[in-house]
């Protein structure tokens, strides 16, 4: 999806779930997940991850990692 958004002229920023986890305050549900993502994304020190290329995704599909 990130690649498609880039093709359309948008600049998606992806956050790894491990970087969002510290901002979750309560039991997991969609509302709290969205709140934690917003809080994490608003931090100036947040590290974003690069979208995988098609070749990287194809390689991961061949060699699944648990």
PDB file with one MODEL, atoms N, CA, C and O in Angstrom:
MODEL        1
ATOM      1  N   UNK A   1       0.819  -1.171   0.000  1.00  0.00           N
ATOM      2  CA  UNK A   1       0.000   0.000   0.000  1.00  0.00           C
ATOM      3  C   UNK A   1       0.877   1.254   0.000  1.00  0.00           C
ATOM      4  O   UNK A   1       0.550   2.238  -0.663  1.00  0.00           O
ATOM      5  N   UNK A   2       1.978   1.223   0.732  1.00  0.00           N
ATOM      6  CA  UNK A   2       2.863   2.388   0.778  1.00  0.00           C
ATOM      7  C   UNK A   2       3.405   2.717  -0.604  1.00  0.00           C
ATOM      8  O   UNK A   2       3.497   3.887  -0.975  1.00  0.00           O
ATOM      9  N   UNK A   3       3.764   1.691  -1.366  1.00  0.00           N
ATOM     10  CA  UNK A   3       4.270   1.940  -2.729  1.00  0.00           C
ATOM     11  C   UNK A   3       3.196   2.585  -3.591  1.00  0.00           C
ATOM     12  O   UNK A   3       3.488   3.497  -4.364  1.00  0.00           O
ATOM     13  N   UNK A   4       1.963   2.123  -3.468  1.00  0.00           N
ATOM     14  CA  UNK A   4       0.859   2.688  -4.252  1.00  0.00           C
ATOM     15  C   UNK A   4       0.628   4.148  -3.864  1.00  0.00           C
ATOM     16  O   UNK A   4       0.410   4.992  -4.734  1.00  0.00           O
ATOM     17  N   UNK A   5       0.674   4.446  -2.583  1.00  0.00           N
ATOM     18  CA  UNK A   5       0.506   5.829  -2.140  1.00  0.00           C
ATOM     19  C   UNK A   5       1.628   6.719  -2.671  1.00  0.00           C
ATOM     20  O   UNK A   5       1.388   7.867  -3.046  1.00  0.00           O
ATOM     21  N   UNK A   6       2.856   6.189  -2.702  1.00  0.00           N
ATOM     22  CA  UNK A   6       3.970   6.954  -3.265  1.00  0.00           C
ATOM     23  C   UNK A   6       3.747   7.229  -4.745  1.00  0.00           C
ATOM     24  O   UNK A   6       4.046   8.322  -5.227  1.00  0.00           O
ATOM     25  N   UNK A   7       3.219   6.238  -5.472  1.00  0.00           N
ATOM     26  CA  UNK A   7       2.920   6.429  -6.898  1.00  0.00           C
ATOM     27  C   UNK A   7       1.902   7.545  -7.104  1.00  0.00           C
ATOM     28  O   UNK A   7       1.931   8.235  -8.123  1.00  0.00           O
ATOM     29  N   UNK A   8       1.011   7.718  -6.148  1.00  0.00           N
ATOM     30  CA  UNK A   8      -0.025   8.747  -6.242  1.00  0.00           C
ATOM     31  C   UNK A   8       0.447  10.105  -5.724  1.00  0.00           C
ATOM     32  O   UNK A   8      -0.330  11.059  -5.684  1.00  0.00           O
ATOM     33  N   UNK A   9       1.722  10.196  -5.327  1.00  0.00           N
ATOM     34  CA  UNK A   9       2.282  11.469  -4.900  1.00  0.00           C
ATOM     35  C   UNK A   9       2.248  11.734  -3.407  1.00  0.00           C
ATOM     36  O   UNK A   9       2.552  12.844  -2.970  1.00  0.00           O
ATOM     37  N   UNK A  10       1.882  10.736  -2.620  1.00  0.00           N
ATOM     38  CA  UNK A  10       1.855  10.901  -1.166  1.00  0.00           C
ATOM     39  C   UNK A  10       3.179  10.426  -0.570  1.00  0.00           C
ATOM     40  O   UNK A  10       3.958   9.743  -1.234  1.00  0.00           O
ATOM     41  N   UNK A  11       3.422  10.792   0.678  1.00  0.00           N
ATOM     42  CA  UNK A  11       4.649  10.405   1.363  1.00  0.00           C
ATOM     43  C   UNK A  11       4.296   9.633   2.636  1.00  0.00           C
ATOM     44  O   UNK A  11       4.286  10.211   3.723  1.00  0.00           O
ATOM     45  N   UNK A  12       4.007   8.336   2.514  1.00  0.00           N
ATOM     46  CA  UNK A  12       3.626   7.558   3.698  1.00  0.00           C
ATOM     47  C   UNK A  12       4.806   7.381   4.648  1.00  0.00           C
ATOM     48  O   UNK A  12       5.951   7.231   4.219  1.00  0.00           O
ATOM     49  N   UNK A  13       4.509   7.400   5.939  1.00  0.00           N
ATOM     50  CA  UNK A  13       5.514   7.142   6.962  1.00  0.00           C
ATOM     51  C   UNK A  13       5.074   5.896   7.713  1.00  0.00           C
ATOM     52  O   UNK A  13       3.976   5.851   8.266  1.00  0.00           O
ATOM     53  N   UNK A  14       5.926   4.894   7.729  1.00  0.00           N
ATOM     54  CA  UNK A  14       5.609   3.631   8.382  1.00  0.00           C
ATOM     55  C   UNK A  14       6.308   3.572   9.734  1.00  0.00           C
ATOM     56  O   UNK A  14       7.474   3.944   9.866  1.00  0.00           O
ATOM     57  N   UNK A  15       5.577   3.100  10.729  1.00  0.00           N
ATOM     58  CA  UNK A  15       6.130   2.957  12.073  1.00  0.00           C
ATOM     59  C   UNK A  15       6.105   1.481  12.429  1.00  0.00           C
ATOM     60  O   UNK A  15       5.074   0.821  12.299  1.00  0.00           O
ATOM     61  N   UNK A  16       7.236   0.966  12.875  1.00  0.00           N
ATOM     62  CA  UNK A  16       7.303  -0.422  13.310  1.00  0.00           C
ATOM     63  C   UNK A  16       6.485  -0.584  14.595  1.00  0.00           C
ATOM     64  O   UNK A  16       6.549   0.276  15.473  1.00  0.00           O
ATOM     65  N   UNK A  17       5.726  -1.664  14.715  1.00  0.00           N
ATOM     66  CA  UNK A  17       4.927  -1.875  15.928  1.00  0.00           C
ATOM     67  C   UNK A  17       5.750  -1.842  17.214  1.00  0.00           C
ATOM     68  O   UNK A  17       5.246  -1.433  18.259  1.00  0.00           O
ATOM     69  N   UNK A  18       6.993  -2.262  17.146  1.00  0.00           N
ATOM     70  CA  UNK A  18       7.824  -2.253  18.356  1.00  0.00           C
ATOM     71  C   UNK A  18       8.092  -0.838  18.853  1.00  0.00           C
ATOM     72  O   UNK A  18       8.356  -0.648  20.040  1.00  0.00           O
ATOM     73  N   UNK A  19       8.030   0.162  17.971  1.00  0.00           N
ATOM     74  CA  UNK A  19       8.242   1.547  18.382  1.00  0.00           C
ATOM     75  C   UNK A  19       6.970   2.179  18.938  1.00  0.00           C
ATOM     76  O   UNK A  19       7.035   3.183  19.647  1.00  0.00           O
ATOM     77  N   UNK A  20       5.812   1.598  18.621  1.00  0.00           N
ATOM     78  CA  UNK A  20       4.534   2.131  19.096  1.00  0.00           C
ATOM     79  C   UNK A  20       4.152   1.523  20.441  1.00  0.00           C
ATOM     80  O   UNK A  20       3.483   2.173  21.244  1.00  0.00           O
ATOM     81  N   UNK A  21       4.562   0.306  20.691  1.00  0.00           N
ATOM     82  CA  UNK A  21       4.158  -0.437  21.889  1.00  0.00           C
ATOM     83  C   UNK A  21       4.318   0.365  23.187  1.00  0.00           C
ATOM     84  O   UNK A  21       3.426   0.294  24.032  1.00  0.00           O
ATOM     85  N   UNK A  22       5.399   1.122  23.392  1.00  0.00           N
ATOM     86  CA  UNK A  22       5.520   1.866  24.656  1.00  0.00           C
ATOM     87  C   UNK A  22       4.433   2.927  24.875  1.00  0.00           C
ATOM     88  O   UNK A  22       4.245   3.386  26.001  1.00  0.00           O
ATOM     89  N   UNK A  23       3.727   3.316  23.832  1.00  0.00           N
ATOM     90  CA  UNK A  23       2.716   4.361  23.953  1.00  0.00           C
ATOM     91  C   UNK A  23       1.315   3.807  24.216  1.00  0.00           C
ATOM     92  O   UNK A  23       0.382   4.582  24.421  1.00  0.00           O
ATOM     93  N   UNK A  24       1.150   2.488  24.215  1.00  0.00           N
ATOM     94  CA  UNK A  24      -0.155   1.873  24.476  1.00  0.00           C
ATOM     95  C   UNK A  24      -0.411   1.940  25.974  1.00  0.00           C
ATOM     96  O   UNK A  24       0.412   1.497  26.776  1.00  0.00           O
ATOM     97  N   UNK A  25      -1.567   2.501  26.347  1.00  0.00           N
ATOM     98  CA  UNK A  25      -1.852   2.750  27.760  1.00  0.00           C
ATOM     99  C   UNK A  25      -2.815   1.747  28.385  1.00  0.00           C
ATOM    100  O   UNK A  25      -2.901   1.663  29.610  1.00  0.00           O
ATOM    101  N   UNK A  26      -3.535   0.991  27.572  1.00  0.00           N
ATOM    102  CA  UNK A  26      -4.572   0.128  28.117  1.00  0.00           C
ATOM    103  C   UNK A  26      -4.687  -1.139  27.278  1.00  0.00           C
ATOM    104  O   UNK A  26      -3.804  -1.460  26.482  1.00  0.00           O
ATOM    105  N   UNK A  27      -5.786  -1.848  27.472  1.00  0.00           N
ATOM    106  CA  UNK A  27      -6.019  -3.064  26.692  1.00  0.00           C
ATOM    107  C   UNK A  27      -6.078  -2.746  25.206  1.00  0.00           C
ATOM    108  O   UNK A  27      -6.442  -1.642  24.802  1.00  0.00           O
ATOM    109  N   UNK A  28      -5.715  -3.727  24.409  1.00  0.00           N
ATOM    110  CA  UNK A  28      -5.639  -3.527  22.963  1.00  0.00           C
ATOM    111  C   UNK A  28      -7.027  -3.467  22.331  1.00  0.00           C
ATOM    112  O   UNK A  28      -7.834  -4.383  22.486  1.00  0.00           O
ATOM    113  N   UNK A  29      -7.290  -2.385  21.622  1.00  0.00           N
ATOM    114  CA  UNK A  29      -8.458  -2.265  20.750  1.00  0.00           C
ATOM    115  C   UNK A  29      -8.127  -1.202  19.704  1.00  0.00           C
ATOM    116  O   UNK A  29      -7.097  -0.536  19.808  1.00  0.00           O
ATOM    117  N   UNK A  30      -8.975  -1.037  18.716  1.00  0.00           N
ATOM    118  CA  UNK A  30      -8.671  -0.127  17.611  1.00  0.00           C
ATOM    119  C   UNK A  30      -8.484   1.315  18.079  1.00  0.00           C
ATOM    120  O   UNK A  30      -7.589   2.011  17.600  1.00  0.00           O
ATOM    121  N   UNK A  31      -9.318   1.764  19.005  1.00  0.00           N
ATOM    122  CA  UNK A  31      -9.223   3.139  19.484  1.00  0.00           C
ATOM    123  C   UNK A  31      -7.883   3.390  20.172  1.00  0.00           C
ATOM    124  O   UNK A  31      -7.204   4.373  19.875  1.00  0.00           O
ATOM    125  N   UNK A  32      -7.508   2.505  21.086  1.00  0.00           N
ATOM    126  CA  UNK A  32      -6.251   2.685  21.807  1.00  0.00           C
ATOM    127  C   UNK A  32      -5.048   2.523  20.885  1.00  0.00           C
ATOM    128  O   UNK A  32      -4.037   3.204  21.054  1.00  0.00           O
ATOM    129  N   UNK A  33      -5.156   1.618  19.905  1.00  0.00           N
ATOM    130  CA  UNK A  33      -4.075   1.466  18.920  1.00  0.00           C
ATOM    131  C   UNK A  33      -3.884   2.758  18.134  1.00  0.00           C
ATOM    132  O   UNK A  33      -2.756   3.218  17.958  1.00  0.00           O
ATOM    133  N   UNK A  34      -4.982   3.345  17.661  1.00  0.00           N
ATOM    134  CA  UNK A  34      -4.901   4.593  16.892  1.00  0.00           C
ATOM    135  C   UNK A  34      -4.343   5.725  17.747  1.00  0.00           C
ATOM    136  O   UNK A  34      -3.550   6.537  17.272  1.00  0.00           O
ATOM    137  N   UNK A  35      -4.758   5.774  19.003  1.00  0.00           N
ATOM    138  CA  UNK A  35      -4.259   6.801  19.917  1.00  0.00           C
ATOM    139  C   UNK A  35      -2.748   6.653  20.121  1.00  0.00           C
ATOM    140  O   UNK A  35      -2.019   7.644  20.116  1.00  0.00           O
ATOM    141  N   UNK A  36      -2.287   5.428  20.299  1.00  0.00           N
ATOM    142  CA  UNK A  36      -0.858   5.177  20.498  1.00  0.00           C
ATOM    143  C   UNK A  36      -0.058   5.522  19.245  1.00  0.00           C
ATOM    144  O   UNK A  36       1.038   6.074  19.343  1.00  0.00           O
ATOM    145  N   UNK A  37      -0.597   5.202  18.069  1.00  0.00           N
ATOM    146  CA  UNK A  37       0.095   5.524  16.816  1.00  0.00           C
ATOM    147  C   UNK A  37       0.211   7.036  16.658  1.00  0.00           C
ATOM    148  O   UNK A  37       1.268   7.537  16.274  1.00  0.00           O
ATOM    149  N   UNK A  38      -0.865   7.767  16.951  1.00  0.00           N
ATOM    150  CA  UNK A  38      -0.825   9.233  16.855  1.00  0.00           C
ATOM    151  C   UNK A  38       0.194   9.817  17.824  1.00  0.00           C
ATOM    152  O   UNK A  38       0.956  10.716  17.469  1.00  0.00           O
ATOM    153  N   UNK A  39       0.201   9.310  19.035  1.00  0.00           N
ATOM    154  CA  UNK A  39       1.162   9.791  20.033  1.00  0.00           C
ATOM    155  C   UNK A  39       2.590   9.513  19.586  1.00  0.00           C
ATOM    156  O   UNK A  39       3.452  10.387  19.678  1.00  0.00           O
ATOM    157  N   UNK A  40       2.843   8.312  19.109  1.00  0.00           N
ATOM    158  CA  UNK A  40       4.192   7.948  18.662  1.00  0.00           C
ATOM    159  C   UNK A  40       4.616   8.783  17.461  1.00  0.00           C
ATOM    160  O   UNK A  40       5.753   9.253  17.404  1.00  0.00           O
ATOM    161  N   UNK A  41       3.718   8.970  16.505  1.00  0.00           N
ATOM    162  CA  UNK A  41       4.054   9.710  15.282  1.00  0.00           C
ATOM    163  C   UNK A  41       4.321  11.181  15.559  1.00  0.00           C
ATOM    164  O   UNK A  41       5.042  11.831  14.801  1.00  0.00           O
ATOM    165  N   UNK A  42       3.750  11.713  16.634  1.00  0.00           N
ATOM    166  CA  UNK A  42       3.936  13.133  16.943  1.00  0.00           C
ATOM    167  C   UNK A  42       5.271  13.415  17.631  1.00  0.00           C
ATOM    168  O   UNK A  42       5.665  14.574  17.771  1.00  0.00           O
ATOM    169  N   UNK A  43       5.959  12.376  18.054  1.00  0.00           N
ATOM    170  CA  UNK A  43       7.251  12.559  18.721  1.00  0.00           C
ATOM    171  C   UNK A  43       8.333  12.903  17.702  1.00  0.00           C
ATOM    172  O   UNK A  43       8.456  12.216  16.688  1.00  0.00           O
ATOM    173  N   UNK A  44       9.114  13.941  17.946  1.00  0.00           N
ATOM    174  CA  UNK A  44      10.165  14.309  16.979  1.00  0.00           C
ATOM    175  C   UNK A  44      11.264  13.257  16.858  1.00  0.00           C
ATOM    176  O   UNK A  44      11.956  13.201  15.841  1.00  0.00           O
ATOM    177  N   UNK A  45      11.428  12.434  17.868  1.00  0.00           N
ATOM    178  CA  UNK A  45      12.496  11.427  17.835  1.00  0.00           C
ATOM    179  C   UNK A  45      12.033  10.086  17.262  1.00  0.00           C
ATOM    180  O   UNK A  45      12.802   9.125  17.248  1.00  0.00           O
ATOM    181  N   UNK A  46      10.783  10.010  16.788  1.00  0.00           N
ATOM    182  CA  UNK A  46      10.253   8.739  16.283  1.00  0.00           C
ATOM    183  C   UNK A  46      11.028   8.296  15.051  1.00  0.00           C
ATOM    184  O   UNK A  46      11.303   9.087  14.149  1.00  0.00           O
ATOM    185  N   UNK A  47      11.374   7.011  15.037  1.00  0.00           N
ATOM    186  CA  UNK A  47      12.077   6.431  13.884  1.00  0.00           C
ATOM    187  C   UNK A  47      11.053   5.765  12.982  1.00  0.00           C
ATOM    188  O   UNK A  47      10.297   4.895  13.416  1.00  0.00           O
ATOM    189  N   UNK A  48      11.035   6.176  11.739  1.00  0.00           N
ATOM    190  CA  UNK A  48      10.143   5.583  10.753  1.00  0.00           C
ATOM    191  C   UNK A  48      10.923   4.553   9.954  1.00  0.00           C
ATOM    192  O   UNK A  48      12.146   4.641   9.847  1.00  0.00           O
ATOM    193  N   UNK A  49      10.222   3.580   9.395  1.00  0.00           N
ATOM    194  CA  UNK A  49      10.870   2.544   8.592  1.00  0.00           C
ATOM    195  C   UNK A  49      10.550   2.775   7.123  1.00  0.00           C
ATOM    196  O   UNK A  49       9.510   3.343   6.788  1.00  0.00           O
ATOM    197  N   UNK A  50      11.440   2.336   6.256  1.00  0.00           N
ATOM    198  CA  UNK A  50      11.248   2.468   4.819  1.00  0.00           C
ATOM    199  C   UNK A  50      10.333   1.354   4.323  1.00  0.00           C
ATOM    200  O   UNK A  50      10.437   0.218   4.784  1.00  0.00           O
ATOM    201  N   UNK A  51       9.440   1.666   3.389  1.00  0.00           N
ATOM    202  CA  UNK A  51       8.628   0.596   2.790  1.00  0.00           C
ATOM    203  C   UNK A  51       9.528  -0.392   2.052  1.00  0.00           C
ATOM    204  O   UNK A  51      10.522   0.002   1.442  1.00  0.00           O
ATOM    205  N   UNK A  52       9.180  -1.664   2.110  1.00  0.00           N
ATOM    206  CA  UNK A  52       9.965  -2.675   1.397  1.00  0.00           C
ATOM    207  C   UNK A  52       9.733  -2.551  -0.101  1.00  0.00           C
ATOM    208  O   UNK A  52       8.634  -2.226  -0.550  1.00  0.00           O
ATOM    209  N   UNK A  53      10.773  -2.811  -0.858  1.00  0.00           N
ATOM    210  CA  UNK A  53      10.634  -2.827  -2.310  1.00  0.00           C
ATOM    211  C   UNK A  53       9.936  -4.117  -2.714  1.00  0.00           C
ATOM    212  O   UNK A  53       9.803  -5.041  -1.911  1.00  0.00           O
ATOM    213  N   UNK A  54       9.493  -4.172  -3.957  1.00  0.00           N
ATOM    214  CA  UNK A  54       8.835  -5.390  -4.440  1.00  0.00           C
ATOM    215  C   UNK A  54       9.778  -6.581  -4.368  1.00  0.00           C
ATOM    216  O   UNK A  54       9.357  -7.684  -4.022  1.00  0.00           O
ATOM    217  N   UNK A  55      11.051  -6.368  -4.691  1.00  0.00           N
ATOM    218  CA  UNK A  55      12.007  -7.478  -4.645  1.00  0.00           C
ATOM    219  C   UNK A  55      12.238  -7.949  -3.207  1.00  0.00           C
ATOM    220  O   UNK A  55      12.396  -9.147  -2.972  1.00  0.00           O
ATOM    221  N   UNK A  56      12.261  -7.028  -2.247  1.00  0.00           N
ATOM    222  CA  UNK A  56      12.411  -7.415  -0.848  1.00  0.00           C
ATOM    223  C   UNK A  56      11.207  -8.230  -0.382  1.00  0.00           C
ATOM    224  O   UNK A  56      11.364  -9.223   0.328  1.00  0.00           O
ATOM    225  N   UNK A  57      10.013  -7.815  -0.777  1.00  0.00           N
ATOM    226  CA  UNK A  57       8.818  -8.561  -0.389  1.00  0.00           C
ATOM    227  C   UNK A  57       8.796  -9.938  -1.032  1.00  0.00           C
ATOM    228  O   UNK A  57       8.394 -10.913  -0.398  1.00  0.00           O
ATOM    229  N   UNK A  58       9.223 -10.024  -2.283  1.00  0.00           N
ATOM    230  CA  UNK A  58       9.262 -11.320  -2.965  1.00  0.00           C
ATOM    231  C   UNK A  58      10.245 -12.256  -2.267  1.00  0.00           C
ATOM    232  O   UNK A  58       9.970 -13.445  -2.109  1.00  0.00           O
ATOM    233  N   UNK A  59      11.385 -11.719  -1.852  1.00  0.00           N
ATOM    234  CA  UNK A  59      12.390 -12.529  -1.160  1.00  0.00           C
ATOM    235  C   UNK A  59      11.849 -13.023   0.182  1.00  0.00           C
ATOM    236  O   UNK A  59      12.082 -14.174   0.551  1.00  0.00           O
ATOM    237  N   UNK A  60      11.139 -12.178   0.907  1.00  0.00           N
ATOM    238  CA  UNK A  60      10.558 -12.585   2.191  1.00  0.00           C
ATOM    239  C   UNK A  60       9.480 -13.645   1.999  1.00  0.00           C
ATOM    240  O   UNK A  60       9.306 -14.514   2.852  1.00  0.00           O
ATOM    241  N   UNK A  61       8.761 -13.578   0.889  1.00  0.00           N
ATOM    242  CA  UNK A  61       7.726 -14.577   0.620  1.00  0.00           C
ATOM    243  C   UNK A  61       8.350 -15.945   0.357  1.00  0.00           C
ATOM    244  O   UNK A  61       7.764 -16.977   0.684  1.00  0.00           O
ATOM    245  N   UNK A  62       9.541 -15.944  -0.237  1.00  0.00           N
ATOM    246  CA  UNK A  62      10.230 -17.206  -0.499  1.00  0.00           C
ATOM    247  C   UNK A  62      10.836 -17.800   0.759  1.00  0.00           C
ATOM    248  O   UNK A  62      10.915 -19.020   0.908  1.00  0.00           O
ATOM    249  N   UNK A  63      11.263 -16.930   1.664  1.00  0.00           N
ATOM    250  CA  UNK A  63      11.949 -17.375   2.871  1.00  0.00           C
ATOM    251  C   UNK A  63      11.270 -16.733   4.085  1.00  0.00           C
ATOM    252  O   UNK A  63      11.744 -15.720   4.599  1.00  0.00           O
ATOM    253  N   UNK A  64      10.160 -17.323   4.541  1.00  0.00           N
ATOM    254  CA  UNK A  64       9.429 -16.715   5.652  1.00  0.00           C
ATOM    255  C   UNK A  64      10.246 -16.714   6.947  1.00  0.00           C
ATOM    256  O   UNK A  64      10.981 -17.656   7.241  1.00  0.00           O
ATOM    257  N   UNK A  65      10.095 -15.643   7.699  1.00  0.00           N
ATOM    258  CA  UNK A  65      10.794 -15.499   8.976  1.00  0.00           C
ATOM    259  C   UNK A  65       9.749 -15.492  10.081  1.00  0.00           C
ATOM    260  O   UNK A  65       8.737 -14.798   9.978  1.00  0.00           O
ATOM    261  N   UNK A  66       9.988 -16.250  11.124  1.00  0.00           N
ATOM    262  CA  UNK A  66       9.051 -16.291  12.240  1.00  0.00           C
ATOM    263  C   UNK A  66       9.447 -15.301  13.283  1.00  0.00           C
ATOM    264  O   UNK A  66       8.777 -15.184  14.309  1.00  0.00           O
TER     265      UNK A  66
ENDMDL
END
